[in-house]
Amino acid sequence: ILYEVNLFSAELFIERFCMTGGNSPIGYLKAYHTNLYLSADPDKVHEALEAGIAAATMFTPDKMTEVSETQLRVAFDGDAVLFSDESEQIYKAHGLDKFFEHEKAHENRPLDHGPLKGFLEVLGKLQKKFYAKGRRMDCPIRTYLVTARSAASSGTRALKTLRSWGLEIDEALFLAGAPKGPMLEKIRPHIFFDDQMFHVEGAAEMGTVACHVPYGIAQRVARKGGKDKETSPVVK
């Protein structure tokens, strides 16, 4: 993970870093074998995503929720984060009913990968090292899928996609359009990724470190409301 920080204020043990004299560090990310790039600069995040690096704009709340000191908890949205924005495009272009029809018809066809699939893969590889030592139940890494999809209408495809990739998610939470903030307050993840600023802001208000993934059609379509595809056809 490469995270832009103020080296004089962050309480981090840093062995690798690059000083670029004001130039963008993005060109060095692949050379550093970067699995995740976090920055407060959205332009650099866009540049990293275009270079094929998992990246997100980080928002740190003024008052952070207390989190576990023994287990790293990472929460992901699904569409346009772990998965592509294929289904989101159907929803934006044709509405909620067509979205449901499309997901049902393509239930057994895996979604294409999204920008953070590779990061989930890396976490999974780390988890398997603990599983091999008999530590599945007390693994120090736990992953969550927190999605606006509903289990009955569109969640099945998400789970089948992960299975087809050979990836596990520890907990999958299908909210059917309900706000994500209360669920995140219960999970207390160390970090949460979503492509919708509405959810990122809601998570930050709950004291969660939230990261915006500026990927997919939702970034190109003007938002006219705050509800998700499971409850309203109004564009977010």
PDB file of C-alpha atoms in Angstrom:
ATOM      1  CA  ILE A   1       0.000   0.000   0.000  1.00  0.00           C
ATOM      2  CA  LEU A   2       1.314   3.456  -0.853  1.00  0.00           C
ATOM      3  CA  TYR A   3      -0.282   6.218   1.144  1.00  0.00           C
ATOM      4  CA  GLU A   4       0.663   9.887   0.785  1.00  0.00           C
ATOM      5  CA  VAL A   5       1.379  11.217   4.258  1.00  0.00           C
ATOM      6  CA  ASN A   6       3.047  14.048   6.061  1.00  0.00           C
ATOM      7  CA  LEU A   7       6.183  12.242   7.223  1.00  0.00           C
ATOM      8  CA  PHE A   8       6.660  14.644  10.091  1.00  0.00           C
ATOM      9  CA  SER A   9       3.194  14.178  11.610  1.00  0.00           C
ATOM     10  CA  ALA A  10       2.186  10.580  10.854  1.00  0.00           C
ATOM     11  CA  GLU A  11       3.025   7.924  13.429  1.00  0.00           C
ATOM     12  CA  LEU A  12       4.045   5.398  10.786  1.00  0.00           C
ATOM     13  CA  PHE A  13       7.146   3.263  10.335  1.00  0.00           C
ATOM     14  CA  ILE A  14       8.064   3.970   6.714  1.00  0.00           C
ATOM     15  CA  GLU A  15      10.865   2.122   4.922  1.00  0.00           C
ATOM     16  CA  ARG A  16      10.065   2.931   1.291  1.00  0.00           C
ATOM     17  CA  PHE A  17       9.112   6.324  -0.034  1.00  0.00           C
ATOM     18  CA  CYS A  18       9.930   8.542  -2.972  1.00  0.00           C
ATOM     19  CA  MET A  19      10.698  12.256  -3.053  1.00  0.00           C
ATOM     20  CA  THR A  20       9.717  13.555  -6.475  1.00  0.00           C
ATOM     21  CA  GLY A  21      10.443  17.264  -6.177  1.00  0.00           C
ATOM     22  CA  GLY A  22       6.831  18.206  -6.735  1.00  0.00           C
ATOM     23  CA  ASN A  23       6.278  15.827  -9.644  1.00  0.00           C
ATOM     24  CA  SER A  24       3.608  13.157  -9.549  1.00  0.00           C
ATOM     25  CA  PRO A  25       4.668   9.863  -7.908  1.00  0.00           C
ATOM     26  CA  ILE A  26       2.215   7.832  -9.978  1.00  0.00           C
ATOM     27  CA  GLY A  27       4.826   6.695 -12.475  1.00  0.00           C
ATOM     28  CA  TYR A  28       6.668   4.863  -9.705  1.00  0.00           C
ATOM     29  CA  LEU A  29       3.675   2.914  -8.366  1.00  0.00           C
ATOM     30  CA  LYS A  30       4.117  -0.195 -10.498  1.00  0.00           C
ATOM     31  CA  ALA A  31       7.849  -0.236  -9.814  1.00  0.00           C
ATOM     32  CA  TYR A  32       6.990  -0.294  -6.114  1.00  0.00           C
ATOM     33  CA  HIS A  33       4.522  -3.176  -6.756  1.00  0.00           C
ATOM     34  CA  THR A  34       1.803  -1.018  -5.215  1.00  0.00           C
ATOM     35  CA  ASN A  35      -1.384  -2.903  -4.312  1.00  0.00           C
ATOM     36  CA  LEU A  36      -3.300   0.173  -3.142  1.00  0.00           C
ATOM     37  CA  TYR A  37      -2.668   3.895  -3.517  1.00  0.00           C
ATOM     38  CA  LEU A  38      -4.422   6.288  -1.134  1.00  0.00           C
ATOM     39  CA  SER A  39      -4.244  10.066  -1.396  1.00  0.00           C
ATOM     40  CA  ALA A  40      -6.164  13.182  -0.467  1.00  0.00           C
ATOM     41  CA  ASP A  41      -5.512  14.466  -3.999  1.00  0.00           C
ATOM     42  CA  PRO A  42      -8.304  13.244  -6.336  1.00  0.00           C
ATOM     43  CA  ASP A  43      -6.291  14.149  -9.453  1.00  0.00           C
ATOM     44  CA  LYS A  44      -3.502  11.782  -8.450  1.00  0.00           C
ATOM     45  CA  VAL A  45      -6.049   9.100  -7.619  1.00  0.00           C
ATOM     46  CA  HIS A  46      -7.550   9.435 -11.107  1.00  0.00           C
ATOM     47  CA  GLU A  47      -4.066   9.203 -12.580  1.00  0.00           C
ATOM     48  CA  ALA A  48      -3.332   6.049 -10.588  1.00  0.00           C
ATOM     49  CA  LEU A  49      -6.602   4.381 -11.642  1.00  0.00           C
ATOM     50  CA  GLU A  50      -5.860   5.176 -15.282  1.00  0.00           C
ATOM     51  CA  ALA A  51      -2.488   3.465 -14.804  1.00  0.00           C
ATOM     52  CA  GLY A  52      -4.276   0.332 -13.594  1.00  0.00           C
ATOM     53  CA  ILE A  53      -3.447   0.793  -9.902  1.00  0.00           C
ATOM     54  CA  ALA A  54      -6.083   0.275  -7.208  1.00  0.00           C
ATOM     55  CA  ALA A  55      -6.581   3.764  -5.795  1.00  0.00           C
ATOM     56  CA  ALA A  56      -8.972   5.891  -3.776  1.00  0.00           C
ATOM     57  CA  THR A  57      -9.314   9.369  -2.317  1.00  0.00           C
ATOM     58  CA  MET A  58      -9.134   9.169   1.467  1.00  0.00           C
ATOM     59  CA  PHE A  59     -11.327  11.132   3.874  1.00  0.00           C
ATOM     60  CA  THR A  60     -10.399  11.032   7.551  1.00  0.00           C
ATOM     61  CA  PRO A  61     -13.123  12.097  10.016  1.00  0.00           C
ATOM     62  CA  ASP A  62     -12.367  14.655  12.705  1.00  0.00           C
ATOM     63  CA  LYS A  63     -13.388  12.161  15.356  1.00  0.00           C
ATOM     64  CA  MET A  64     -12.645   8.557  14.502  1.00  0.00           C
ATOM     65  CA  THR A  65     -14.633   5.588  15.779  1.00  0.00           C
ATOM     66  CA  GLU A  66     -12.666   3.236  18.006  1.00  0.00           C
ATOM     67  CA  VAL A  67     -11.602   0.184  16.012  1.00  0.00           C
ATOM     68  CA  SER A  68     -10.118  -3.211  16.802  1.00  0.00           C
ATOM     69  CA  GLU A  69      -6.440  -3.328  17.682  1.00  0.00           C
ATOM     70  CA  THR A  70      -6.135  -7.036  16.927  1.00  0.00           C
ATOM     71  CA  GLN A  71      -7.996  -7.387  13.626  1.00  0.00           C
ATOM     72  CA  LEU A  72      -7.802  -5.325  10.432  1.00  0.00           C
ATOM     73  CA  ARG A  73     -11.323  -4.852   9.059  1.00  0.00           C
ATOM     74  CA  VAL A  74     -11.721  -3.713   5.448  1.00  0.00           C
ATOM     75  CA  ALA A  75     -15.160  -2.982   3.964  1.00  0.00           C
ATOM     76  CA  PHE A  76     -15.898  -2.723   0.242  1.00  0.00           C
ATOM     77  CA  ASP A  77     -18.841  -1.626  -1.848  1.00  0.00           C
ATOM     78  CA  GLY A  78     -19.515  -3.946  -4.780  1.00  0.00           C
ATOM     79  CA  ASP A  79     -20.375  -2.266  -8.094  1.00  0.00           C
ATOM     80  CA  ALA A  80     -17.634   0.008  -9.499  1.00  0.00           C
ATOM     81  CA  VAL A  81     -15.341  -0.987  -6.607  1.00  0.00           C
ATOM     82  CA  LEU A  82     -14.791  -4.760  -6.544  1.00  0.00           C
ATOM     83  CA  PHE A  83     -16.883  -5.285  -9.670  1.00  0.00           C
ATOM     84  CA  SER A  84     -17.122  -3.317 -12.897  1.00  0.00           C
ATOM     85  CA  ASP A  85     -19.855  -0.731 -13.443  1.00  0.00           C
ATOM     86  CA  GLU A  86     -21.617  -2.944 -16.010  1.00  0.00           C
ATOM     87  CA  SER A  87     -24.801  -3.276 -13.963  1.00  0.00           C
ATOM     88  CA  GLU A  88     -24.705   0.368 -12.936  1.00  0.00           C
ATOM     89  CA  GLN A  89     -24.720   1.322 -16.620  1.00  0.00           C
ATOM     90  CA  ILE A  90     -27.897  -0.699 -17.168  1.00  0.00           C
ATOM     91  CA  TYR A  91     -29.542   1.023 -14.236  1.00  0.00           C
ATOM     92  CA  LYS A  92     -28.529   4.510 -15.352  1.00  0.00           C
ATOM     93  CA  ALA A  93     -29.640   3.939 -18.938  1.00  0.00           C
ATOM     94  CA  HIS A  94     -32.823   1.902 -18.475  1.00  0.00           C
ATOM     95  CA  GLY A  95     -34.000   2.199 -14.866  1.00  0.00           C
ATOM     96  CA  LEU A  96     -34.534  -0.077 -11.904  1.00  0.00           C
ATOM     97  CA  ASP A  97     -36.806  -2.724 -13.481  1.00  0.00           C
ATOM     98  CA  LYS A  98     -34.395  -3.330 -16.357  1.00  0.00           C
ATOM     99  CA  PHE A  99     -31.555  -3.536 -13.865  1.00  0.00           C
ATOM    100  CA  PHE A 100     -33.338  -6.344 -11.998  1.00  0.00           C
ATOM    101  CA  GLU A 101     -34.142  -8.137 -15.274  1.00  0.00           C
ATOM    102  CA  HIS A 102     -30.541  -7.849 -16.425  1.00  0.00           C
ATOM    103  CA  GLU A 103     -29.128  -9.246 -13.184  1.00  0.00           C
ATOM    104  CA  LYS A 104     -31.547 -12.168 -13.199  1.00  0.00           C
ATOM    105  CA  ALA A 105     -30.807 -12.994 -16.834  1.00  0.00           C
ATOM    106  CA  HIS A 106     -27.041 -12.810 -16.241  1.00  0.00           C
ATOM    107  CA  GLU A 107     -26.996 -14.351 -12.773  1.00  0.00           C
ATOM    108  CA  ASN A 108     -24.563 -17.074 -13.834  1.00  0.00           C
ATOM    109  CA  ARG A 109     -22.262 -14.798 -15.831  1.00  0.00           C
ATOM    110  CA  PRO A 110     -19.557 -13.275 -13.624  1.00  0.00           C
ATOM    111  CA  LEU A 111     -19.212  -9.519 -13.541  1.00  0.00           C
ATOM    112  CA  ASP A 112     -15.984  -8.060 -14.862  1.00  0.00           C
ATOM    113  CA  HIS A 113     -13.457  -6.930 -12.271  1.00  0.00           C
ATOM    114  CA  GLY A 114     -13.479  -3.459 -10.742  1.00  0.00           C
ATOM    115  CA  PRO A 115     -10.530  -1.296  -9.663  1.00  0.00           C
ATOM    116  CA  LEU A 116     -10.114  -2.818  -6.183  1.00  0.00           C
ATOM    117  CA  LYS A 117     -10.426  -6.504  -7.049  1.00  0.00           C
ATOM    118  CA  GLY A 118      -6.639  -6.859  -6.954  1.00  0.00           C
ATOM    119  CA  PHE A 119      -6.461  -5.400  -3.453  1.00  0.00           C
ATOM    120  CA  LEU A 120      -9.040  -7.917  -2.207  1.00  0.00           C
ATOM    121  CA  GLU A 121      -6.924 -10.655  -3.795  1.00  0.00           C
ATOM    122  CA  VAL A 122      -3.869  -9.488  -1.853  1.00  0.00           C
ATOM    123  CA  LEU A 123      -5.818  -9.480   1.407  1.00  0.00           C
ATOM    124  CA  GLY A 124      -7.071 -12.969   0.581  1.00  0.00           C
ATOM    125  CA  LYS A 125      -3.533 -14.273   0.079  1.00  0.00           C
ATOM    126  CA  LEU A 126      -2.527 -12.880   3.466  1.00  0.00           C
ATOM    127  CA  GLN A 127      -5.577 -14.484   5.085  1.00  0.00           C
ATOM    128  CA  LYS A 128      -4.732 -17.895   3.606  1.00  0.00           C
ATOM    129  CA  LYS A 129      -1.345 -17.797   5.322  1.00  0.00           C
ATOM    130  CA  PHE A 130      -3.153 -17.572   8.649  1.00  0.00           C
ATOM    131  CA  TYR A 131      -5.704 -20.205   7.606  1.00  0.00           C
ATOM    132  CA  ALA A 132      -2.824 -22.582   6.883  1.00  0.00           C
ATOM    133  CA  LYS A 133      -1.766 -22.176  10.509  1.00  0.00           C
ATOM    134  CA  GLY A 134      -5.239 -23.076  11.758  1.00  0.00           C
ATOM    135  CA  ARG A 135      -6.228 -19.469  12.406  1.00  0.00           C
ATOM    136  CA  ARG A 136      -9.323 -19.106  10.247  1.00  0.00           C
ATOM    137  CA  MET A 137     -11.578 -18.172  13.168  1.00  0.00           C
ATOM    138  CA  ASP A 138      -9.165 -15.667  14.688  1.00  0.00           C
ATOM    139  CA  CYS A 139      -7.543 -14.360  11.520  1.00  0.00           C
ATOM    140  CA  PRO A 140      -6.249 -10.791  12.049  1.00  0.00           C
ATOM    141  CA  ILE A 141      -7.753  -9.704   8.708  1.00  0.00           C
ATOM    142  CA  ARG A 142     -11.513  -9.634   8.032  1.00  0.00           C
ATOM    143  CA  THR A 143     -13.218  -8.439   4.856  1.00  0.00           C
ATOM    144  CA  TYR A 144     -16.765  -7.192   4.286  1.00  0.00           C
ATOM    145  CA  LEU A 145     -18.959  -6.588   1.252  1.00  0.00           C
ATOM    146  CA  VAL A 146     -21.407  -3.785   2.075  1.00  0.00           C
ATOM    147  CA  THR A 147     -23.623  -3.289  -0.947  1.00  0.00           C
ATOM    148  CA  ALA A 148     -26.879  -1.586  -1.869  1.00  0.00           C
ATOM    149  CA  ARG A 149     -27.849  -4.707  -3.811  1.00  0.00           C
ATOM    150  CA  SER A 150     -30.563  -6.886  -2.307  1.00  0.00           C
ATOM    151  CA  ALA A 151     -29.998 -10.569  -1.666  1.00  0.00           C
ATOM    152  CA  ALA A 152     -33.022 -11.767  -3.627  1.00  0.00           C
ATOM    153  CA  SER A 153     -32.936  -9.551  -6.719  1.00  0.00           C
ATOM    154  CA  SER A 154     -29.263  -9.004  -7.490  1.00  0.00           C
ATOM    155  CA  GLY A 155     -27.061 -10.243  -4.668  1.00  0.00           C
ATOM    156  CA  THR A 156     -26.714 -13.758  -6.042  1.00  0.00           C
ATOM    157  CA  ARG A 157     -24.725 -12.565  -9.019  1.00  0.00           C
ATOM    158  CA  ALA A 158     -22.292 -10.700  -6.764  1.00  0.00           C
ATOM    159  CA  LEU A 159     -21.615 -13.816  -4.689  1.00  0.00           C
ATOM    160  CA  LYS A 160     -21.272 -16.042  -7.758  1.00  0.00           C
ATOM    161  CA  THR A 161     -18.821 -13.556  -9.252  1.00  0.00           C
ATOM    162  CA  LEU A 162     -16.580 -13.681  -6.183  1.00  0.00           C
ATOM    163  CA  ARG A 163     -16.773 -17.473  -6.201  1.00  0.00           C
ATOM    164  CA  SER A 164     -15.807 -17.609  -9.881  1.00  0.00           C
ATOM    165  CA  TRP A 165     -12.741 -15.489  -9.091  1.00  0.00           C
ATOM    166  CA  GLY A 166     -11.738 -17.864  -6.323  1.00  0.00           C
ATOM    167  CA  LEU A 167     -12.105 -15.084  -3.763  1.00  0.00           C
ATOM    168  CA  GLU A 168     -13.711 -15.220  -0.339  1.00  0.00           C
ATOM    169  CA  ILE A 169     -15.400 -12.410   1.525  1.00  0.00           C
ATOM    170  CA  ASP A 170     -15.847 -12.962   5.242  1.00  0.00           C
ATOM    171  CA  GLU A 171     -19.186 -11.180   5.533  1.00  0.00           C
ATOM    172  CA  ALA A 172     -21.567 -10.065   2.754  1.00  0.00           C
ATOM    173  CA  LEU A 173     -24.207  -7.530   3.753  1.00  0.00           C
ATOM    174  CA  PHE A 174     -26.999  -6.799   1.256  1.00  0.00           C
ATOM    175  CA  LEU A 175     -28.795  -3.632   2.326  1.00  0.00           C
ATOM    176  CA  ALA A 176     -31.411  -3.314  -0.452  1.00  0.00           C
ATOM    177  CA  GLY A 177     -30.865   0.430  -0.638  1.00  0.00           C
ATOM    178  CA  ALA A 178     -30.757   1.138   3.091  1.00  0.00           C
ATOM    179  CA  PRO A 179     -28.136   3.631   4.350  1.00  0.00           C
ATOM    180  CA  LYS A 180     -24.730   2.077   4.923  1.00  0.00           C
ATOM    181  CA  GLY A 181     -23.723   4.273   7.858  1.00  0.00           C
ATOM    182  CA  PRO A 182     -25.499   2.323  10.626  1.00  0.00           C
ATOM    183  CA  MET A 183     -24.081  -0.984   9.353  1.00  0.00           C
ATOM    184  CA  LEU A 184     -20.581   0.478   9.207  1.00  0.00           C
ATOM    185  CA  GLU A 185     -21.023   1.771  12.728  1.00  0.00           C
ATOM    186  CA  LYS A 186     -21.668  -1.833  13.785  1.00  0.00           C
ATOM    187  CA  ILE A 187     -18.765  -3.294  11.779  1.00  0.00           C
ATOM    188  CA  ARG A 188     -16.301  -0.541  12.730  1.00  0.00           C
ATOM    189  CA  PRO A 189     -13.977  -1.103   9.781  1.00  0.00           C
ATOM    190  CA  HIS A 190     -10.551   0.485   9.700  1.00  0.00           C
ATOM    191  CA  ILE A 191     -11.294   1.589   6.142  1.00  0.00           C
ATOM    192  CA  PHE A 192     -14.295   1.580   3.781  1.00  0.00           C
ATOM    193  CA  PHE A 193     -14.328   1.940  -0.030  1.00  0.00           C
ATOM    194  CA  ASP A 194     -17.280   3.177  -2.121  1.00  0.00           C
ATOM    195  CA  ASP A 195     -17.758   4.822  -5.508  1.00  0.00           C
ATOM    196  CA  GLN A 196     -20.570   7.091  -4.266  1.00  0.00           C
ATOM    197  CA  MET A 197     -19.676  10.217  -2.311  1.00  0.00           C
ATOM    198  CA  PHE A 198     -23.078   9.996  -0.623  1.00  0.00           C
ATOM    199  CA  HIS A 199     -21.966   6.820   1.151  1.00  0.00           C
ATOM    200  CA  VAL A 200     -18.415   8.046   1.731  1.00  0.00           C
ATOM    201  CA  GLU A 201     -19.727  11.158   3.475  1.00  0.00           C
ATOM    202  CA  GLY A 202     -22.188   9.089   5.514  1.00  0.00           C
ATOM    203  CA  ALA A 203     -19.419   6.763   6.644  1.00  0.00           C
ATOM    204  CA  ALA A 204     -17.169   9.674   7.581  1.00  0.00           C
ATOM    205  CA  GLU A 205     -19.989  11.161   9.659  1.00  0.00           C
ATOM    206  CA  MET A 206     -20.048   7.884  11.601  1.00  0.00           C
ATOM    207  CA  GLY A 207     -16.341   8.236  12.331  1.00  0.00           C
ATOM    208  CA  THR A 208     -15.129   5.756   9.699  1.00  0.00           C
ATOM    209  CA  VAL A 209     -12.098   6.357   7.493  1.00  0.00           C
ATOM    210  CA  ALA A 210     -13.825   6.360   4.108  1.00  0.00           C
ATOM    211  CA  CYS A 211     -12.316   6.288   0.637  1.00  0.00           C
ATOM    212  CA  HIS A 212     -13.922   7.392  -2.614  1.00  0.00           C
ATOM    213  CA  VAL A 213     -13.172   5.277  -5.690  1.00  0.00           C
ATOM    214  CA  PRO A 214     -13.804   7.614  -8.654  1.00  0.00           C
ATOM    215  CA  TYR A 215     -14.594   4.904 -11.185  1.00  0.00           C
ATOM    216  CA  GLY A 216     -17.472   4.091 -13.487  1.00  0.00           C
ATOM    217  CA  ILE A 217     -20.542   5.723 -14.949  1.00  0.00           C
ATOM    218  CA  ALA A 218     -21.673   7.197 -11.622  1.00  0.00           C
ATOM    219  CA  GLN A 219     -18.769   9.631 -11.840  1.00  0.00           C
ATOM    220  CA  ARG A 220     -19.977  10.891 -15.233  1.00  0.00           C
ATOM    221  CA  VAL A 221     -23.683  11.196 -14.508  1.00  0.00           C
ATOM    222  CA  ALA A 222     -24.867  14.169 -12.456  1.00  0.00           C
ATOM    223  CA  ARG A 223     -26.355  13.056  -9.147  1.00  0.00           C
ATOM    224  CA  LYS A 224     -29.889  14.212  -8.466  1.00  0.00           C
ATOM    225  CA  GLY A 225     -30.558  12.361  -5.233  1.00  0.00           C
ATOM    226  CA  GLY A 226     -29.048  10.198  -2.532  1.00  0.00           C
ATOM    227  CA  LYS A 227     -30.901   6.883  -2.832  1.00  0.00           C
ATOM    228  CA  ASP A 228     -29.537   3.677  -4.257  1.00  0.00           C
ATOM    229  CA  LYS A 229     -30.677   1.524  -7.142  1.00  0.00           C
ATOM    230  CA  GLU A 230     -32.535  -0.904  -4.901  1.00  0.00           C
ATOM    231  CA  THR A 231     -35.032   1.666  -3.682  1.00  0.00           C
ATOM    232  CA  SER A 232     -35.369   4.366  -6.291  1.00  0.00           C
ATOM    233  CA  PRO A 233     -34.721   4.892  -9.998  1.00  0.00           C
ATOM    234  CA  VAL A 234     -33.656   8.487  -9.298  1.00  0.00           C
ATOM    235  CA  VAL A 235     -30.071   9.043 -10.413  1.00  0.00           C
ATOM    236  CA  LYS A 236     -27.725   9.405  -7.433  1.00  0.00           C
TER     237      LYS A 236
END
